[in-house]
GROMACS .gro file of C-alpha atoms in nm:
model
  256
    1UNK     CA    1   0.671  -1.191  -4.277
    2UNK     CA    2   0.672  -0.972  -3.971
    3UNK     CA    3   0.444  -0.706  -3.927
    4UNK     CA    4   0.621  -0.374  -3.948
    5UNK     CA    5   0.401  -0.161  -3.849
    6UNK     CA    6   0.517   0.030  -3.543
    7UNK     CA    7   0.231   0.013  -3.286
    8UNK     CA    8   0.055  -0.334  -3.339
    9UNK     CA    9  -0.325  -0.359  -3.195
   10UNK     CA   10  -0.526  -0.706  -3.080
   11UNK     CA   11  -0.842  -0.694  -2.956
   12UNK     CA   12  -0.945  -0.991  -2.696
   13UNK     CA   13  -1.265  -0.964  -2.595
   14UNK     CA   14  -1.329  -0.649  -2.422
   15UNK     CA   15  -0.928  -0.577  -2.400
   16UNK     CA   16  -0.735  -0.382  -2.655
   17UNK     CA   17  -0.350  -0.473  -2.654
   18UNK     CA   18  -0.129  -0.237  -2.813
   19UNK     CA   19   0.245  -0.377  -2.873
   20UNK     CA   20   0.513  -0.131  -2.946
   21UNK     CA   21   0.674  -0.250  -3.255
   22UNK     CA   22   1.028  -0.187  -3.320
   23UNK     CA   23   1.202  -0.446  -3.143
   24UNK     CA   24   1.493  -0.396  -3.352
   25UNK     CA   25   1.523  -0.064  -3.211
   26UNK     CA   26   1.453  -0.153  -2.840
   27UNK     CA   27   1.083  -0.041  -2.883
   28UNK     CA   28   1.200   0.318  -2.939
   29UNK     CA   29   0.945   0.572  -3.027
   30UNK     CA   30   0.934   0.753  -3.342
   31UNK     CA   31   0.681   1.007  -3.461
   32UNK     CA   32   0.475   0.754  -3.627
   33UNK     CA   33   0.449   0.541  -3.332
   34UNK     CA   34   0.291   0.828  -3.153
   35UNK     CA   35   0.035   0.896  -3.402
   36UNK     CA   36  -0.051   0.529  -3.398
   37UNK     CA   37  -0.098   0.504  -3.040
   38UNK     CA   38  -0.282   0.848  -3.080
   39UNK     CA   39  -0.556   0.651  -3.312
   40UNK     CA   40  -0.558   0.363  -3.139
   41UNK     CA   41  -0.644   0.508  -2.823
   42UNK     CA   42  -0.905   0.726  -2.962
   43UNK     CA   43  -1.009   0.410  -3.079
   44UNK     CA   44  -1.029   0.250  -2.789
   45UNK     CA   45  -1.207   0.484  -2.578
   46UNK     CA   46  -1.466   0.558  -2.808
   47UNK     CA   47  -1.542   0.140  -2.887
   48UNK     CA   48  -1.817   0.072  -2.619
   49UNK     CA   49  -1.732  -0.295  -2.556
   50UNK     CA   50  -1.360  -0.252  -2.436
   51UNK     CA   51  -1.283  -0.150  -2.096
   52UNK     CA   52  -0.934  -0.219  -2.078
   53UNK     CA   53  -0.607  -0.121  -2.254
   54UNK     CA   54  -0.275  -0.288  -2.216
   55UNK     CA   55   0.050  -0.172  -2.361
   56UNK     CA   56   0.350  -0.400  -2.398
   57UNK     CA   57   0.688  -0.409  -2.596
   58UNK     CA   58   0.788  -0.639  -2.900
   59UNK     CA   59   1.045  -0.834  -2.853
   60UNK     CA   60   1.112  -0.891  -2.513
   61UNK     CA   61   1.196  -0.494  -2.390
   62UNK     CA   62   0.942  -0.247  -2.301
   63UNK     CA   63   1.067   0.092  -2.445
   64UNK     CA   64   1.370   0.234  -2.479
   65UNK     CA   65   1.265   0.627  -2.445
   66UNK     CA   66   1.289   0.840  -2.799
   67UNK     CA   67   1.425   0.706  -3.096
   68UNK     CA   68   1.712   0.941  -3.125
   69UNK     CA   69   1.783   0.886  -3.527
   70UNK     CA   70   1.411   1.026  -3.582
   71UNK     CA   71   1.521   1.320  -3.327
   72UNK     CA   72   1.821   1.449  -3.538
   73UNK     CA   73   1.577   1.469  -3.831
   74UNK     CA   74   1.388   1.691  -3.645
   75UNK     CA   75   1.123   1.459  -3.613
   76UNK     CA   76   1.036   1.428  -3.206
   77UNK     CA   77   0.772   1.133  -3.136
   78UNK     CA   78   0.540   1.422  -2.960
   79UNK     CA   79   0.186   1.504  -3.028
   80UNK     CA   80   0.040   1.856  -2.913
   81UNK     CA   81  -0.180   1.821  -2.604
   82UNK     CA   82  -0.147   1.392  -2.589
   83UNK     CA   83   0.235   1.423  -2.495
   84UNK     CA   84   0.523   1.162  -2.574
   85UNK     CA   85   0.384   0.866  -2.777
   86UNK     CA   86   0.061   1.017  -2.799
   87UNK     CA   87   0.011   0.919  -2.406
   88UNK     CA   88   0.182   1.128  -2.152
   89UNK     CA   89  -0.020   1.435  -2.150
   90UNK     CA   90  -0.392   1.295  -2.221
   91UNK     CA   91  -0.406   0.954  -2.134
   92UNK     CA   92  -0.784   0.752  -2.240
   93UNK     CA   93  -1.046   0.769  -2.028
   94UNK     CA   94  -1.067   0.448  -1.992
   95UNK     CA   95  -0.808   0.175  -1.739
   96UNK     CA   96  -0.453   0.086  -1.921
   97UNK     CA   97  -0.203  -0.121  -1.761
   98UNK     CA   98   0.166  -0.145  -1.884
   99UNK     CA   99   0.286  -0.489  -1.909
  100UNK     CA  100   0.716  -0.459  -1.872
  101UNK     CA  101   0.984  -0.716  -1.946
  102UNK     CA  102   1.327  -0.610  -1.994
  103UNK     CA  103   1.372  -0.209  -1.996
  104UNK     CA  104   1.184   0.097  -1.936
  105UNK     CA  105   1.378   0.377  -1.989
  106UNK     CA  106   1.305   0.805  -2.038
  107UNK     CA  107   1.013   0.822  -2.219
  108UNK     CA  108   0.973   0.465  -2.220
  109UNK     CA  109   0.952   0.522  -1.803
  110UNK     CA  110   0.683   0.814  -1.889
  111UNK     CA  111   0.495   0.577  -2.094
  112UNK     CA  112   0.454   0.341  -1.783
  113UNK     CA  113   0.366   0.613  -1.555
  114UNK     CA  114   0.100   0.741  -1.771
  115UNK     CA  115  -0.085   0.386  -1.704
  116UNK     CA  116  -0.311   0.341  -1.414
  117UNK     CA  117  -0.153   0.006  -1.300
  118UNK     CA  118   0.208  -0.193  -1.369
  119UNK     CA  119   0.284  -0.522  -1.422
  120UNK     CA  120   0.665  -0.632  -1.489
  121UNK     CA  121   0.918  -0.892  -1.475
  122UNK     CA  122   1.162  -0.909  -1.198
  123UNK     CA  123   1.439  -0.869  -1.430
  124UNK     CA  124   1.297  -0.523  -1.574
  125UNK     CA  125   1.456  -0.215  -1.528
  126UNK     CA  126   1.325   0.139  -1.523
  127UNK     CA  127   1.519   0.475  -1.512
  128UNK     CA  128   1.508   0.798  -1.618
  129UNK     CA  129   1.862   0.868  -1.765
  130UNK     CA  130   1.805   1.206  -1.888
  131UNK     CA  131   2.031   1.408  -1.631
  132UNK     CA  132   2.304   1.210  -1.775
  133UNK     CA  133   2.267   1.381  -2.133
  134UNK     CA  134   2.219   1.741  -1.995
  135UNK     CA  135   1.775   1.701  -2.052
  136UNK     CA  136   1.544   1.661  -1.812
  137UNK     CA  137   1.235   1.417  -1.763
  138UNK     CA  138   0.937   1.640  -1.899
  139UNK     CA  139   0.719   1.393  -2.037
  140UNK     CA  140   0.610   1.345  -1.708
  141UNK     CA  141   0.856   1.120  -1.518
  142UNK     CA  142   0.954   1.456  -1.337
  143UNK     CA  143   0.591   1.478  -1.270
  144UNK     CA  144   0.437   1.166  -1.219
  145UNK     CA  145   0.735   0.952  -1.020
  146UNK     CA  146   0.752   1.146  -0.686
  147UNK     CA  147   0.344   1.101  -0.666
  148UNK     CA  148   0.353   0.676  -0.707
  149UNK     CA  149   0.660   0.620  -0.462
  150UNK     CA  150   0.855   0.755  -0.147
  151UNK     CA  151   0.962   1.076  -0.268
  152UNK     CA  152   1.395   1.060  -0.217
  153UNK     CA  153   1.328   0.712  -0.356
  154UNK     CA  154   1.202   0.882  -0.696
  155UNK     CA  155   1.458   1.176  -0.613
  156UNK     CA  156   1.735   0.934  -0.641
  157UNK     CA  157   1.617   0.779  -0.991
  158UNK     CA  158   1.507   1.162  -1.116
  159UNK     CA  159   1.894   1.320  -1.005
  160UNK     CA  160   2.149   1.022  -1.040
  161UNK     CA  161   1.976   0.914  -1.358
  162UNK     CA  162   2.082   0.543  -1.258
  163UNK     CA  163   1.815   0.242  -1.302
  164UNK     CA  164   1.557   0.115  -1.067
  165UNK     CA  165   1.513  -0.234  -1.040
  166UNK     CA  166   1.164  -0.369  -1.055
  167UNK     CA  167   1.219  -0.577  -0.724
  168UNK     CA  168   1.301  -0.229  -0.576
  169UNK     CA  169   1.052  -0.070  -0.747
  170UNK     CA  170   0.727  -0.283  -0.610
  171UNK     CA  171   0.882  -0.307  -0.286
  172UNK     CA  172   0.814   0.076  -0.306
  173UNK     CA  173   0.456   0.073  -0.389
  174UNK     CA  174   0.549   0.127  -0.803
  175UNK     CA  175   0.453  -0.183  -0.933
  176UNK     CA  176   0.111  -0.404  -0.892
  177UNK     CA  177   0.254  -0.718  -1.046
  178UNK     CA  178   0.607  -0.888  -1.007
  179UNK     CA  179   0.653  -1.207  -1.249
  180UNK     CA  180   0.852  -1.403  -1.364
  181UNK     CA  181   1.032  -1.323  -1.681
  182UNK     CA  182   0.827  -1.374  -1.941
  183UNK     CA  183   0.529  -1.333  -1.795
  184UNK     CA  184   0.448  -0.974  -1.796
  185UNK     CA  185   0.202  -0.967  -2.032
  186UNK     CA  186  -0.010  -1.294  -1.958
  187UNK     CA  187  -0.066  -1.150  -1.567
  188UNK     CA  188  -0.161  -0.811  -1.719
  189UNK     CA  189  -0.415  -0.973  -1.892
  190UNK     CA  190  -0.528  -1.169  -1.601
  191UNK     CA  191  -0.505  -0.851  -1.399
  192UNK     CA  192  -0.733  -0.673  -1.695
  193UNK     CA  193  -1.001  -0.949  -1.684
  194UNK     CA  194  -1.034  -0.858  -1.330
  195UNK     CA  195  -1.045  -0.508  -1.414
  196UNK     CA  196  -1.297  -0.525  -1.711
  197UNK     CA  197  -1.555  -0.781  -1.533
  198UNK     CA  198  -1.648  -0.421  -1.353
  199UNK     CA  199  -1.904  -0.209  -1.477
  200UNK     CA  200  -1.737   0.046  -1.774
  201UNK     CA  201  -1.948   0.315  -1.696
  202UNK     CA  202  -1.800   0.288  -1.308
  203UNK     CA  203  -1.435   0.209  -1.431
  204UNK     CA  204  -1.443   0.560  -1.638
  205UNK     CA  205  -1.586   0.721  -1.368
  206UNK     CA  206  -1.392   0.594  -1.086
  207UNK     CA  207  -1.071   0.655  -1.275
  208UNK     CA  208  -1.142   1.006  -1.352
  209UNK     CA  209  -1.259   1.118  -1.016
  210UNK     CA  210  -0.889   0.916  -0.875
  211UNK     CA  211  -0.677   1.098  -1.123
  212UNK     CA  212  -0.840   1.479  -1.158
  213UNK     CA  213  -0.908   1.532  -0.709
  214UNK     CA  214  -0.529   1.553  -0.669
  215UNK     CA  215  -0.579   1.935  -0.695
  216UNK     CA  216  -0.933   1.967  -0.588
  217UNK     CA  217  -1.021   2.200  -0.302
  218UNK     CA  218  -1.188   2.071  -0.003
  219UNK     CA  219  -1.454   2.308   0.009
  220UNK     CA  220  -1.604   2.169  -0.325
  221UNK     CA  221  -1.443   1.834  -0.381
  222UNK     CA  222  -1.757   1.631  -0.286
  223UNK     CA  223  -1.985   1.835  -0.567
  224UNK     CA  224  -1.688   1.765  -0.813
  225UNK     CA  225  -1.688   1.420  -0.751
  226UNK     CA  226  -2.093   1.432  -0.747
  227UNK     CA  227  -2.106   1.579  -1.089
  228UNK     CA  228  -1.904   1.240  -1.256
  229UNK     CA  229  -2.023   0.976  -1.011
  230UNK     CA  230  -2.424   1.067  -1.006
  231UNK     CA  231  -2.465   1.013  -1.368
  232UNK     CA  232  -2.330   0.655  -1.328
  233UNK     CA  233  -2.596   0.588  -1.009
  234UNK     CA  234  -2.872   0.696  -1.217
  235UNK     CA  235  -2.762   0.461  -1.484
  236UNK     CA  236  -2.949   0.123  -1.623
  237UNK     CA  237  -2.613  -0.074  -1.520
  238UNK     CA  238  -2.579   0.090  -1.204
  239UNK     CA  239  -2.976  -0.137  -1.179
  240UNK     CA  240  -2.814  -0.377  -1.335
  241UNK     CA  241  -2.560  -0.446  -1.103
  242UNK     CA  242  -2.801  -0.452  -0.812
  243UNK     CA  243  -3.050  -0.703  -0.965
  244UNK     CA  244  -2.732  -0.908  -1.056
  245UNK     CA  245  -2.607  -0.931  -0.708
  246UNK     CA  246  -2.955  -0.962  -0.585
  247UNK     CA  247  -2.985  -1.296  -0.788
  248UNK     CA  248  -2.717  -1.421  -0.753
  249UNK     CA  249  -2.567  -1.403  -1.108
  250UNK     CA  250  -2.277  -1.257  -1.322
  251UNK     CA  251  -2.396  -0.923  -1.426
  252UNK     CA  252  -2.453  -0.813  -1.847
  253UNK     CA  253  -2.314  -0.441  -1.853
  254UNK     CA  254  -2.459  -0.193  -2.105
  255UNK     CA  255  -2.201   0.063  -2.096
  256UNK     CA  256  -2.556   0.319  -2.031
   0.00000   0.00000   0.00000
């Protein structure tokens, strides 16, 4: 019997892979999806051996944006101060790729560009369709989009509402990965296992520093960046990753 919970999580090794769950419902998002994700992100950040998150759709679509039955109930998959699905405002500390096949749509779209890298098939799609129903993009398409790809290219998606294919897409500097159908999620995980072989102490760091200097001064952008990065020089893997190198071996992180 199928699982039916909506937001299924597997653990491989030090990779957590979170699998939006309503296929029957073209992955849309519903209140209780959100909360899920909410956990299992906590979850994930604070679980010292995983490094790496990946999010991916059931069924062979990514996410179809808000489910709109839940909507008319009143019921709007939001969470105060983590955003749509429990993702787009406060996304984890820690590296998360989105894995795409088939469509990526509204909040669906805002769920991929709350992850740090992409990986999709060259048959997805990705839009942002809310002109097209009088709404607007606020879960942070309107936000995000412009800042990952030539700005009238993200204009276009943002104000005609149409879809943007994923060949168009990475030849715009939006997607890491273009597979083959089908194989979204296996090169997410390879791309992952490339990620998480890095120390986690440096991968927090690194990421945080990346997404928080887009609005730092630069008078005091080199102290800001001191005050996150020093801790993880003075740390035992930051010696660990020397003596590894120095001999020649793979190194054992600590996470201190």
């Amino acid at each position: 019997m199928a699982d039916a919970s909506p937001l299924l999580v597997e653990i491989r090794g030090n990779l957590q892979i979170m699998t939006l769950n309503r296929p029957e419902a073209k992955n849309a998002v519903t209140l209780e999806m959100a909360e899920a994700m909410v956990t299992a992100l906590d979850a994930f950040d604070a679980h010292p051996e995983l490094s790496v998150g990946i999010i991916v759709g059931a069924g062979g679509t990514f996410c179809a944006g808000m489910d709109l039955k839940g909507f008319l109930q009143g019921k709007r998959p939001t969470i105060p101060g983590r955003g749509f699905c429990g993702i787009t405002i406060k996304p984890p500390r820690k590296p998360i790729i989105a894995a795409v096949e088939g469509y990526a749509l509204a909040g669906g779209f805002e769920v991929v560009l709350a992850c740090d890298l992409i990986v999709a098939s060259r048959e997805a799609k990705f839009g942002l369709p809310e002109v097209k129903r009088g709404l607007a993009a606020a879960g942070g398409g309107l936000l995000r989009l412009p800042r990952r790809m030539p700005y009238h290219i993200a204009m276009e998606c943002i104000l005609t509402g149409d879809m943007l294919s994923a060949e168009r897409a990475h030849q715009n500097g939006l997607i890491n990965r273009l597979v083959e159908p089908g194989a979204a999620l296996d090169a997410a995980i390879e791309l992952a296992n490339a990620v998480a072989a890095n120390g986690p102490l440096s991968l927090i760091a690194s990421k945080q520093v990346a997404t928080e200097s887009v609005d730092w001064s630069r008078s005091d952008m080199f102290e800001r960046q001191a005050a996150i990065t020093n801790p993880v020089f003075a740390s035992q893997d930051a010696r660990e990753g020397a003596s590894a190198f120095a001999e020649k071996r793979k190194p054992v992180w600590k996470g201190v």
